[in-house]
Amino acid sequence: MDDLEFRRFLKIDVRVLEVWVEQGWLLPQTRDGARDFRDTDVARAQLILDLTRDMGVNDAGVDLIMDLIDQIHGLRGTLREMLAAMEGQDEEVKRRLRGKLDELSGIHRL
């Protein structure tokens, strides 16, 4: 989706979009010098609209929230990788890992 389609879909002004991209809240791909917005950009933009229009969150708050969301997303990916690596181990190793996790943090039934 190009800039115009993106702005029309979200009903936002060109200046608003520029601020969001400058702030790093949206990271569109670039093709032949033009921005290309994906579904993830649309979802992020809708969240930004909810935060600013509906909840009254200021730019500093949006910046913090988007950073935290990105951190959570990254941590989820890391956790998925760790679980996949754990599942690839033999049963004795998995049993020991589960036992250690239970000891350390009370995580049950991985």
PDB file of N, CA and C in Angstrom:
ATOM      1  N   MET A   1       0.859  -1.166   0.000  1.00  0.00           N
ATOM      2  CA  MET A   1       0.000   0.000   0.000  1.00  0.00           C
ATOM      3  C   MET A   1       0.908   1.232   0.000  1.00  0.00           C
ATOM      4  N   ASP A   2       0.634   2.175  -0.903  1.00  0.00           N
ATOM      5  CA  ASP A   2       1.459   3.382  -0.970  1.00  0.00           C
ATOM      6  C   ASP A   2       0.990   4.430   0.047  1.00  0.00           C
ATOM      7  N   ASP A   3       1.698   5.555   0.083  1.00  0.00           N
ATOM      8  CA  ASP A   3       1.395   6.620   1.053  1.00  0.00           C
ATOM      9  C   ASP A   3      -0.060   7.084   0.980  1.00  0.00           C
ATOM     10  N   LEU A   4      -0.519   7.360  -0.231  1.00  0.00           N
ATOM     11  CA  LEU A   4      -1.865   7.896  -0.397  1.00  0.00           C
ATOM     12  C   LEU A   4      -2.926   6.895   0.064  1.00  0.00           C
ATOM     13  N   GLU A   5      -2.784   5.643  -0.338  1.00  0.00           N
ATOM     14  CA  GLU A   5      -3.735   4.612   0.089  1.00  0.00           C
ATOM     15  C   GLU A   5      -3.721   4.459   1.611  1.00  0.00           C
ATOM     16  N   PHE A   6      -2.526   4.481   2.163  1.00  0.00           N
ATOM     17  CA  PHE A   6      -2.350   4.325   3.610  1.00  0.00           C
ATOM     18  C   PHE A   6      -3.043   5.467   4.357  1.00  0.00           C
ATOM     19  N   ARG A   7      -2.797   6.702   3.914  1.00  0.00           N
ATOM     20  CA  ARG A   7      -3.399   7.862   4.567  1.00  0.00           C
ATOM     21  C   ARG A   7      -4.909   7.878   4.408  1.00  0.00           C
ATOM     22  N   ARG A   8      -5.389   7.512   3.240  1.00  0.00           N
ATOM     23  CA  ARG A   8      -6.847   7.481   3.022  1.00  0.00           C
ATOM     24  C   ARG A   8      -7.505   6.413   3.882  1.00  0.00           C
ATOM     25  N   PHE A   9      -6.867   5.252   3.960  1.00  0.00           N
ATOM     26  CA  PHE A   9      -7.422   4.165   4.758  1.00  0.00           C
ATOM     27  C   PHE A   9      -7.548   4.563   6.225  1.00  0.00           C
ATOM     28  N   LEU A  10      -6.523   5.244   6.739  1.00  0.00           N
ATOM     29  CA  LEU A  10      -6.503   5.630   8.145  1.00  0.00           C
ATOM     30  C   LEU A  10      -7.126   6.996   8.402  1.00  0.00           C
ATOM     31  N   LYS A  11      -7.396   7.734   7.321  1.00  0.00           N
ATOM     32  CA  LYS A  11      -7.952   9.084   7.435  1.00  0.00           C
ATOM     33  C   LYS A  11      -7.028   9.997   8.241  1.00  0.00           C
ATOM     34  N   ILE A  12      -5.748  10.016   7.819  1.00  0.00           N
ATOM     35  CA  ILE A  12      -4.764  10.875   8.474  1.00  0.00           C
ATOM     36  C   ILE A  12      -4.132  11.809   7.451  1.00  0.00           C
ATOM     37  N   ASP A  13      -3.609  12.899   7.946  1.00  0.00           N
ATOM     38  CA  ASP A  13      -2.952  13.925   7.150  1.00  0.00           C
ATOM     39  C   ASP A  13      -1.518  13.499   6.829  1.00  0.00           C
ATOM     40  N   VAL A  14      -0.988  14.040   5.743  1.00  0.00           N
ATOM     41  CA  VAL A  14       0.386  13.725   5.339  1.00  0.00           C
ATOM     42  C   VAL A  14       1.388  14.103   6.438  1.00  0.00           C
ATOM     43  N   ARG A  15       1.145  15.202   7.146  1.00  0.00           N
ATOM     44  CA  ARG A  15       2.064  15.623   8.218  1.00  0.00           C
ATOM     45  C   ARG A  15       2.082  14.611   9.358  1.00  0.00           C
ATOM     46  N   VAL A  16       0.933  14.051   9.663  1.00  0.00           N
ATOM     47  CA  VAL A  16       0.848  13.046  10.724  1.00  0.00           C
ATOM     48  C   VAL A  16       1.676  11.829  10.338  1.00  0.00           C
ATOM     49  N   LEU A  17       1.512  11.377   9.101  1.00  0.00           N
ATOM     50  CA  LEU A  17       2.273  10.221   8.636  1.00  0.00           C
ATOM     51  C   LEU A  17       3.769  10.489   8.692  1.00  0.00           C
ATOM     52  N   GLU A  18       4.184  11.672   8.288  1.00  0.00           N
ATOM     53  CA  GLU A  18       5.608  12.012   8.316  1.00  0.00           C
ATOM     54  C   GLU A  18       6.166  11.957   9.737  1.00  0.00           C
ATOM     55  N   VAL A  19       5.416  12.461  10.697  1.00  0.00           N
ATOM     56  CA  VAL A  19       5.853  12.421  12.096  1.00  0.00           C
ATOM     57  C   VAL A  19       6.005  10.976  12.555  1.00  0.00           C
ATOM     58  N   TRP A  20       5.032  10.133  12.240  1.00  0.00           N
ATOM     59  CA  TRP A  20       5.080   8.739  12.677  1.00  0.00           C
ATOM     60  C   TRP A  20       6.286   8.004  12.097  1.00  0.00           C
ATOM     61  N   VAL A  21       6.591   8.297  10.831  1.00  0.00           N
ATOM     62  CA  VAL A  21       7.757   7.654  10.203  1.00  0.00           C
ATOM     63  C   VAL A  21       9.045   8.226  10.801  1.00  0.00           C
ATOM     64  N   GLU A  22       9.105   9.549  10.978  1.00  0.00           N
ATOM     65  CA  GLU A  22      10.297  10.176  11.576  1.00  0.00           C
ATOM     66  C   GLU A  22      10.551   9.658  12.992  1.00  0.00           C
ATOM     67  N   GLN A  23       9.494   9.451  13.750  1.00  0.00           N
ATOM     68  CA  GLN A  23       9.623   8.949  15.123  1.00  0.00           C
ATOM     69  C   GLN A  23      10.045   7.481  15.153  1.00  0.00           C
ATOM     70  N   GLY A  24       9.911   6.796  14.011  1.00  0.00           N
ATOM     71  CA  GLY A  24      10.236   5.379  13.958  1.00  0.00           C
ATOM     72  C   GLY A  24       9.105   4.486  14.418  1.00  0.00           C
ATOM     73  N   TRP A  25       7.913   5.039  14.548  1.00  0.00           N
ATOM     74  CA  TRP A  25       6.758   4.246  14.972  1.00  0.00           C
ATOM     75  C   TRP A  25       6.284   3.361  13.833  1.00  0.00           C
ATOM     76  N   LEU A  26       6.508   3.814  12.602  1.00  0.00           N
ATOM     77  CA  LEU A  26       6.220   3.021  11.410  1.00  0.00           C
ATOM     78  C   LEU A  26       7.517   2.870  10.629  1.00  0.00           C
ATOM     79  N   LEU A  27       7.731   1.678  10.102  1.00  0.00           N
ATOM     80  CA  LEU A  27       8.952   1.394   9.344  1.00  0.00           C
ATOM     81  C   LEU A  27       8.578   0.779   7.997  1.00  0.00           C
ATOM     82  N   PRO A  28       8.016   1.590   7.103  1.00  0.00           N
ATOM     83  CA  PRO A  28       7.608   1.042   5.811  1.00  0.00           C
ATOM     84  C   PRO A  28       8.817   0.621   4.983  1.00  0.00           C
ATOM     85  N   GLN A  29       8.597  -0.360   4.122  1.00  0.00           N
ATOM     86  CA  GLN A  29       9.631  -0.748   3.179  1.00  0.00           C
ATOM     87  C   GLN A  29       9.684   0.309   2.086  1.00  0.00           C
ATOM     88  N   THR A  30      10.802   0.374   1.386  1.00  0.00           N
ATOM     89  CA  THR A  30      10.935   1.322   0.285  1.00  0.00           C
ATOM     90  C   THR A  30      11.183   0.550  -1.006  1.00  0.00           C
ATOM     91  N   ARG A  31      10.393   0.873  -2.014  1.00  0.00           N
ATOM     92  CA  ARG A  31      10.553   0.264  -3.340  1.00  0.00           C
ATOM     93  C   ARG A  31      10.612   1.369  -4.380  1.00  0.00           C
ATOM     94  N   ASP A  32      11.683   1.390  -5.129  1.00  0.00           N
ATOM     95  CA  ASP A  32      11.854   2.396  -6.185  1.00  0.00           C
ATOM     96  C   ASP A  32      11.641   3.812  -5.651  1.00  0.00           C
ATOM     97  N   GLY A  33      12.115   4.075  -4.460  1.00  0.00           N
ATOM     98  CA  GLY A  33      12.022   5.399  -3.859  1.00  0.00           C
ATOM     99  C   GLY A  33      10.685   5.726  -3.229  1.00  0.00           C
ATOM    100  N   ALA A  34       9.726   4.808  -3.311  1.00  0.00           N
ATOM    101  CA  ALA A  34       8.403   5.047  -2.725  1.00  0.00           C
ATOM    102  C   ALA A  34       8.208   4.125  -1.524  1.00  0.00           C
ATOM    103  N   ARG A  35       7.484   4.629  -0.543  1.00  0.00           N
ATOM    104  CA  ARG A  35       7.207   3.816   0.642  1.00  0.00           C
ATOM    105  C   ARG A  35       6.110   2.802   0.352  1.00  0.00           C
ATOM    106  N   ASP A  36       6.266   1.632   0.934  1.00  0.00           N
ATOM    107  CA  ASP A  36       5.288   0.557   0.799  1.00  0.00           C
ATOM    108  C   ASP A  36       4.897   0.112   2.199  1.00  0.00           C
ATOM    109  N   PHE A  37       3.637   0.326   2.565  1.00  0.00           N
ATOM    110  CA  PHE A  37       3.145  -0.010   3.893  1.00  0.00           C
ATOM    111  C   PHE A  37       2.520  -1.403   3.879  1.00  0.00           C
ATOM    112  N   ARG A  38       2.881  -2.201   4.877  1.00  0.00           N
ATOM    113  CA  ARG A  38       2.381  -3.571   5.010  1.00  0.00           C
ATOM    114  C   ARG A  38       1.271  -3.620   6.049  1.00  0.00           C
ATOM    115  N   ASP A  39       0.715  -4.819   6.208  1.00  0.00           N
ATOM    116  CA  ASP A  39      -0.352  -5.011   7.195  1.00  0.00           C
ATOM    117  C   ASP A  39       0.115  -4.668   8.608  1.00  0.00           C
ATOM    118  N   THR A  40       1.373  -4.965   8.904  1.00  0.00           N
ATOM    119  CA  THR A  40       1.886  -4.638  10.242  1.00  0.00           C
ATOM    120  C   THR A  40       1.921  -3.127  10.463  1.00  0.00           C
ATOM    121  N   ASP A  41       2.224  -2.374   9.406  1.00  0.00           N
ATOM    122  CA  ASP A  41       2.205  -0.910   9.518  1.00  0.00           C
ATOM    123  C   ASP A  41       0.787  -0.399   9.771  1.00  0.00           C
ATOM    124  N   VAL A  42      -0.184  -1.013   9.109  1.00  0.00           N
ATOM    125  CA  VAL A  42      -1.586  -0.620   9.313  1.00  0.00           C
ATOM    126  C   VAL A  42      -1.991  -0.893  10.761  1.00  0.00           C
ATOM    127  N   ALA A  43      -1.629  -2.074  11.270  1.00  0.00           N
ATOM    128  CA  ALA A  43      -1.979  -2.418  12.651  1.00  0.00           C
ATOM    129  C   ALA A  43      -1.321  -1.462  13.637  1.00  0.00           C
ATOM    130  N   ARG A  44      -0.044  -1.134  13.398  1.00  0.00           N
ATOM    131  CA  ARG A  44       0.660  -0.195  14.285  1.00  0.00           C
ATOM    132  C   ARG A  44       0.011   1.188  14.212  1.00  0.00           C
ATOM    133  N   ALA A  45      -0.344   1.614  13.007  1.00  0.00           N
ATOM    134  CA  ALA A  45      -0.962   2.931  12.843  1.00  0.00           C
ATOM    135  C   ALA A  45      -2.317   2.985  13.542  1.00  0.00           C
ATOM    136  N   GLN A  46      -3.082   1.920  13.459  1.00  0.00           N
ATOM    137  CA  GLN A  46      -4.374   1.898  14.149  1.00  0.00           C
ATOM    138  C   GLN A  46      -4.180   1.958  15.664  1.00  0.00           C
ATOM    139  N   LEU A  47      -3.144   1.295  16.158  1.00  0.00           N
ATOM    140  CA  LEU A  47      -2.830   1.388  17.584  1.00  0.00           C
ATOM    141  C   LEU A  47      -2.448   2.821  17.949  1.00  0.00           C
ATOM    142  N   ILE A  48      -1.623   3.449  17.135  1.00  0.00           N
ATOM    143  CA  ILE A  48      -1.216   4.831  17.395  1.00  0.00           C
ATOM    144  C   ILE A  48      -2.446   5.742  17.426  1.00  0.00           C
ATOM    145  N   LEU A  49      -3.355   5.537  16.491  1.00  0.00           N
ATOM    146  CA  LEU A  49      -4.591   6.331  16.491  1.00  0.00           C
ATOM    147  C   LEU A  49      -5.408   6.092  17.749  1.00  0.00           C
ATOM    148  N   ASP A  50      -5.526   4.850  18.157  1.00  0.00           N
ATOM    149  CA  ASP A  50      -6.258   4.549  19.389  1.00  0.00           C
ATOM    150  C   ASP A  50      -5.608   5.247  20.580  1.00  0.00           C
ATOM    151  N   LEU A  51      -4.293   5.187  20.643  1.00  0.00           N
ATOM    152  CA  LEU A  51      -3.571   5.790  21.767  1.00  0.00           C
ATOM    153  C   LEU A  51      -3.732   7.308  21.787  1.00  0.00           C
ATOM    154  N   THR A  52      -3.583   7.940  20.625  1.00  0.00           N
ATOM    155  CA  THR A  52      -3.590   9.404  20.583  1.00  0.00           C
ATOM    156  C   THR A  52      -4.997   9.992  20.566  1.00  0.00           C
ATOM    157  N   ARG A  53      -5.860   9.448  19.746  1.00  0.00           N
ATOM    158  CA  ARG A  53      -7.207  10.017  19.613  1.00  0.00           C
ATOM    159  C   ARG A  53      -8.146   9.577  20.726  1.00  0.00           C
ATOM    160  N   ASP A  54      -8.145   8.284  21.000  1.00  0.00           N
ATOM    161  CA  ASP A  54      -9.126   7.749  21.949  1.00  0.00           C
ATOM    162  C   ASP A  54      -8.659   7.816  23.393  1.00  0.00           C
ATOM    163  N   MET A  55      -7.359   7.662  23.617  1.00  0.00           N
ATOM    164  CA  MET A  55      -6.858   7.597  24.987  1.00  0.00           C
ATOM    165  C   MET A  55      -6.097   8.838  25.414  1.00  0.00           C
ATOM    166  N   GLY A  56      -5.835   9.746  24.489  1.00  0.00           N
ATOM    167  CA  GLY A  56      -5.166  10.993  24.832  1.00  0.00           C
ATOM    168  C   GLY A  56      -3.692  10.859  25.180  1.00  0.00           C
ATOM    169  N   VAL A  57      -3.040   9.811  24.686  1.00  0.00           N
ATOM    170  CA  VAL A  57      -1.615   9.611  24.968  1.00  0.00           C
ATOM    171  C   VAL A  57      -0.811  10.598  24.122  1.00  0.00           C
ATOM    172  N   ASN A  58       0.178  11.248  24.747  1.00  0.00           N
ATOM    173  CA  ASN A  58       1.010  12.206  24.010  1.00  0.00           C
ATOM    174  C   ASN A  58       2.137  11.474  23.265  1.00  0.00           C
ATOM    175  N   ASP A  59       2.922  12.226  22.486  1.00  0.00           N
ATOM    176  CA  ASP A  59       3.974  11.618  21.665  1.00  0.00           C
ATOM    177  C   ASP A  59       4.992  10.841  22.490  1.00  0.00           C
ATOM    178  N   ALA A  60       5.373  11.385  23.643  1.00  0.00           N
ATOM    179  CA  ALA A  60       6.343  10.682  24.488  1.00  0.00           C
ATOM    180  C   ALA A  60       5.772   9.350  24.971  1.00  0.00           C
ATOM    181  N   GLY A  61       4.491   9.346  25.288  1.00  0.00           N
ATOM    182  CA  GLY A  61       3.842   8.115  25.725  1.00  0.00           C
ATOM    183  C   GLY A  61       3.748   7.104  24.597  1.00  0.00           C
ATOM    184  N   VAL A  62       3.400   7.581  23.397  1.00  0.00           N
ATOM    185  CA  VAL A  62       3.334   6.681  22.243  1.00  0.00           C
ATOM    186  C   VAL A  62       4.713   6.104  21.970  1.00  0.00           C
ATOM    187  N   ASP A  63       5.737   6.936  22.046  1.00  0.00           N
ATOM    188  CA  ASP A  63       7.110   6.471  21.818  1.00  0.00           C
ATOM    189  C   ASP A  63       7.466   5.342  22.789  1.00  0.00           C
ATOM    190  N   LEU A  64       7.156   5.531  24.053  1.00  0.00           N
ATOM    191  CA  LEU A  64       7.440   4.517  25.069  1.00  0.00           C
ATOM    192  C   LEU A  64       6.635   3.246  24.810  1.00  0.00           C
ATOM    193  N   ILE A  65       5.359   3.378  24.520  1.00  0.00           N
ATOM    194  CA  ILE A  65       4.493   2.217  24.292  1.00  0.00           C
ATOM    195  C   ILE A  65       4.955   1.430  23.073  1.00  0.00           C
ATOM    196  N   MET A  66       5.284   2.116  21.988  1.00  0.00           N
ATOM    197  CA  MET A  66       5.731   1.414  20.778  1.00  0.00           C
ATOM    198  C   MET A  66       7.065   0.702  21.026  1.00  0.00           C
ATOM    199  N   ASP A  67       7.941   1.330  21.787  1.00  0.00           N
ATOM    200  CA  ASP A  67       9.213   0.688  22.133  1.00  0.00           C
ATOM    201  C   ASP A  67       8.974  -0.572  22.963  1.00  0.00           C
ATOM    202  N   LEU A  68       8.084  -0.493  23.930  1.00  0.00           N
ATOM    203  CA  LEU A  68       7.771  -1.664  24.757  1.00  0.00           C
ATOM    204  C   LEU A  68       7.138  -2.779  23.931  1.00  0.00           C
ATOM    205  N   ILE A  69       6.257  -2.422  23.012  1.00  0.00           N
ATOM    206  CA  ILE A  69       5.644  -3.421  22.145  1.00  0.00           C
ATOM    207  C   ILE A  69       6.708  -4.109  21.293  1.00  0.00           C
ATOM    208  N   ASP A  70       7.635  -3.335  20.761  1.00  0.00           N
ATOM    209  CA  ASP A  70       8.718  -3.923  19.964  1.00  0.00           C
ATOM    210  C   ASP A  70       9.585  -4.852  20.814  1.00  0.00           C
ATOM    211  N   GLN A  71       9.853  -4.456  22.057  1.00  0.00           N
ATOM    212  CA  GLN A  71      10.633  -5.319  22.947  1.00  0.00           C
ATOM    213  C   GLN A  71       9.890  -6.625  23.234  1.00  0.00           C
ATOM    214  N   ILE A  72       8.601  -6.525  23.505  1.00  0.00           N
ATOM    215  CA  ILE A  72       7.807  -7.726  23.778  1.00  0.00           C
ATOM    216  C   ILE A  72       7.807  -8.647  22.556  1.00  0.00           C
ATOM    217  N   HIS A  73       7.636  -8.063  21.383  1.00  0.00           N
ATOM    218  CA  HIS A  73       7.648  -8.862  20.158  1.00  0.00           C
ATOM    219  C   HIS A  73       8.989  -9.591  19.994  1.00  0.00           C
ATOM    220  N   GLY A  74      10.074  -8.884  20.242  1.00  0.00           N
ATOM    221  CA  GLY A  74      11.399  -9.496  20.155  1.00  0.00           C
ATOM    222  C   GLY A  74      11.586 -10.607  21.174  1.00  0.00           C
ATOM    223  N   LEU A  75      11.119 -10.377  22.388  1.00  0.00           N
ATOM    224  CA  LEU A  75      11.240 -11.396  23.431  1.00  0.00           C
ATOM    225  C   LEU A  75      10.415 -12.631  23.108  1.00  0.00           C
ATOM    226  N   ARG A  76       9.247 -12.437  22.534  1.00  0.00           N
ATOM    227  CA  ARG A  76       8.420 -13.586  22.130  1.00  0.00           C
ATOM    228  C   ARG A  76       9.141 -14.428  21.085  1.00  0.00           C
ATOM    229  N   GLY A  77       9.775 -13.767  20.132  1.00  0.00           N
ATOM    230  CA  GLY A  77      10.532 -14.491  19.108  1.00  0.00           C
ATOM    231  C   GLY A  77      11.671 -15.283  19.720  1.00  0.00           C
ATOM    232  N   THR A  78      12.380 -14.663  20.648  1.00  0.00           N
ATOM    233  CA  THR A  78      13.475 -15.349  21.330  1.00  0.00           C
ATOM    234  C   THR A  78      12.965 -16.540  22.120  1.00  0.00           C
ATOM    235  N   LEU A  79      11.850 -16.375  22.799  1.00  0.00           N
ATOM    236  CA  LEU A  79      11.273 -17.471  23.574  1.00  0.00           C
ATOM    237  C   LEU A  79      10.855 -18.621  22.666  1.00  0.00           C
ATOM    238  N   ARG A  80      10.252 -18.301  21.517  1.00  0.00           N
ATOM    239  CA  ARG A  80       9.874 -19.360  20.560  1.00  0.00           C
ATOM    240  C   ARG A  80      11.102 -20.131  20.099  1.00  0.00           C
ATOM    241  N   GLU A  81      12.180 -19.416  19.814  1.00  0.00           N
ATOM    242  CA  GLU A  81      13.422 -20.075  19.390  1.00  0.00           C
ATOM    243  C   GLU A  81      13.971 -20.969  20.490  1.00  0.00           C
ATOM    244  N   MET A  82      13.947 -20.483  21.719  1.00  0.00           N
ATOM    245  CA  MET A  82      14.447 -21.283  22.839  1.00  0.00           C
ATOM    246  C   MET A  82      13.600 -22.537  23.044  1.00  0.00           C
ATOM    247  N   LEU A  83      12.283 -22.393  22.956  1.00  0.00           N
ATOM    248  CA  LEU A  83      11.409 -23.551  23.119  1.00  0.00           C
ATOM    249  C   LEU A  83      11.611 -24.563  22.002  1.00  0.00           C
ATOM    250  N   ALA A  84      11.796 -24.080  20.780  1.00  0.00           N
ATOM    251  CA  ALA A  84      12.053 -24.988  19.661  1.00  0.00           C
ATOM    252  C   ALA A  84      13.369 -25.724  19.864  1.00  0.00           C
ATOM    253  N   ALA A  85      14.393 -25.024  20.334  1.00  0.00           N
ATOM    254  CA  ALA A  85      15.684 -25.666  20.606  1.00  0.00           C
ATOM    255  C   ALA A  85      15.541 -26.689  21.722  1.00  0.00           C
ATOM    256  N   MET A  86      14.769 -26.351  22.737  1.00  0.00           N
ATOM    257  CA  MET A  86      14.557 -27.271  23.852  1.00  0.00           C
ATOM    258  C   MET A  86      13.820 -28.528  23.386  1.00  0.00           C
ATOM    259  N   GLU A  87      12.800 -28.347  22.563  1.00  0.00           N
ATOM    260  CA  GLU A  87      12.031 -29.491  22.068  1.00  0.00           C
ATOM    261  C   GLU A  87      12.873 -30.422  21.198  1.00  0.00           C
ATOM    262  N   GLY A  88      13.936 -29.904  20.629  1.00  0.00           N
ATOM    263  CA  GLY A  88      14.822 -30.724  19.801  1.00  0.00           C
ATOM    264  C   GLY A  88      15.793 -31.579  20.601  1.00  0.00           C
ATOM    265  N   GLN A  89      15.782 -31.434  21.899  1.00  0.00           N
ATOM    266  CA  GLN A  89      16.709 -32.191  22.759  1.00  0.00           C
ATOM    267  C   GLN A  89      16.107 -33.548  23.125  1.00  0.00           C
ATOM    268  N   ASP A  90      16.972 -34.440  23.591  1.00  0.00           N
ATOM    269  CA  ASP A  90      16.461 -35.747  24.011  1.00  0.00           C
ATOM    270  C   ASP A  90      15.666 -35.603  25.308  1.00  0.00           C
ATOM    271  N   GLU A  91      14.898 -36.620  25.648  1.00  0.00           N
ATOM    272  CA  GLU A  91      13.972 -36.561  26.780  1.00  0.00           C
ATOM    273  C   GLU A  91      14.654 -36.259  28.102  1.00  0.00           C
ATOM    274  N   GLU A  92      15.854 -36.796  28.329  1.00  0.00           N
ATOM    275  CA  GLU A  92      16.570 -36.537  29.588  1.00  0.00           C
ATOM    276  C   GLU A  92      16.932 -35.056  29.711  1.00  0.00           C
ATOM    277  N   VAL A  93      17.403 -34.472  28.642  1.00  0.00           N
ATOM    278  CA  VAL A  93      17.768 -33.049  28.658  1.00  0.00           C
ATOM    279  C   VAL A  93      16.509 -32.201  28.884  1.00  0.00           C
ATOM    280  N   LYS A  94      15.403 -32.527  28.199  1.00  0.00           N
ATOM    281  CA  LYS A  94      14.155 -31.779  28.386  1.00  0.00           C
ATOM    282  C   LYS A  94      13.660 -31.890  29.827  1.00  0.00           C
ATOM    283  N   ARG A  95      13.761 -33.072  30.415  1.00  0.00           N
ATOM    284  CA  ARG A  95      13.329 -33.260  31.798  1.00  0.00           C
ATOM    285  C   ARG A  95      14.157 -32.397  32.733  1.00  0.00           C
ATOM    286  N   ARG A  96      15.471 -32.385  32.535  1.00  0.00           N
ATOM    287  CA  ARG A  96      16.355 -31.573  33.384  1.00  0.00           C
ATOM    288  C   ARG A  96      16.086 -30.084  33.202  1.00  0.00           C
ATOM    289  N   LEU A  97      15.874 -29.661  31.969  1.00  0.00           N
ATOM    290  CA  LEU A  97      15.570 -28.249  31.716  1.00  0.00           C
ATOM    291  C   LEU A  97      14.261 -27.831  32.383  1.00  0.00           C
ATOM    292  N   ARG A  98      13.235 -28.668  32.262  1.00  0.00           N
ATOM    293  CA  ARG A  98      11.955 -28.351  32.911  1.00  0.00           C
ATOM    294  C   ARG A  98      12.112 -28.276  34.419  1.00  0.00           C
ATOM    295  N   GLY A  99      12.857 -29.183  34.967  1.00  0.00           N
ATOM    296  CA  GLY A  99      13.098 -29.178  36.410  1.00  0.00           C
ATOM    297  C   GLY A  99      13.812 -27.912  36.846  1.00  0.00           C
ATOM    298  N   LYS A 100      14.823 -27.513  36.104  1.00  0.00           N
ATOM    299  CA  LYS A 100      15.571 -26.297  36.445  1.00  0.00           C
ATOM    300  C   LYS A 100      14.679 -25.064  36.316  1.00  0.00           C
ATOM    301  N   LEU A 101      13.868 -25.002  35.262  1.00  0.00           N
ATOM    302  CA  LEU A 101      12.955 -23.872  35.098  1.00  0.00           C
ATOM    303  C   LEU A 101      11.944 -23.810  36.236  1.00  0.00           C
ATOM    304  N   ASP A 102      11.434 -24.964  36.644  1.00  0.00           N
ATOM    305  CA  ASP A 102      10.511 -25.011  37.781  1.00  0.00           C
ATOM    306  C   ASP A 102      11.179 -24.467  39.038  1.00  0.00           C
ATOM    307  N   GLU A 103      12.422 -24.846  39.256  1.00  0.00           N
ATOM    308  CA  GLU A 103      13.172 -24.367  40.429  1.00  0.00           C
ATOM    309  C   GLU A 103      13.355 -22.860  40.398  1.00  0.00           C
ATOM    310  N   LEU A 104      13.743 -22.351  39.250  1.00  0.00           N
ATOM    311  CA  LEU A 104      14.115 -20.937  39.137  1.00  0.00           C
ATOM    312  C   LEU A 104      12.928 -19.983  39.141  1.00  0.00           C
ATOM    313  N   SER A 105      11.868 -20.361  38.453  1.00  0.00           N
ATOM    314  CA  SER A 105      10.819 -19.355  38.271  1.00  0.00           C
ATOM    315  C   SER A 105       9.396 -19.863  38.423  1.00  0.00           C
ATOM    316  N   GLY A 106       9.251 -21.085  38.737  1.00  0.00           N
ATOM    317  CA  GLY A 106       7.898 -21.615  38.913  1.00  0.00           C
ATOM    318  C   GLY A 106       7.160 -21.840  37.609  1.00  0.00           C
ATOM    319  N   ILE A 107       7.879 -21.903  36.494  1.00  0.00           N
ATOM    320  CA  ILE A 107       7.233 -22.165  35.210  1.00  0.00           C
ATOM    321  C   ILE A 107       6.857 -23.644  35.186  1.00  0.00           C
ATOM    322  N   HIS A 108       5.613 -23.937  34.872  1.00  0.00           N
ATOM    323  CA  HIS A 108       5.130 -25.303  34.825  1.00  0.00           C
ATOM    324  C   HIS A 108       4.615 -25.648  33.444  1.00  0.00           C
ATOM    325  N   ARG A 109       4.766 -26.879  33.067  1.00  0.00           N
ATOM    326  CA  ARG A 109       4.219 -27.445  31.830  1.00  0.00           C
ATOM    327  C   ARG A 109       4.674 -26.721  30.585  1.00  0.00           C
ATOM    328  N   LEU A 110       5.950 -26.623  30.364  1.00  0.00           N
ATOM    329  CA  LEU A 110       6.439 -26.043  29.106  1.00  0.00           C
ATOM    330  C   LEU A 110       6.203 -26.988  27.960  1.00  0.00           C
TER     331      LEU A 110
END
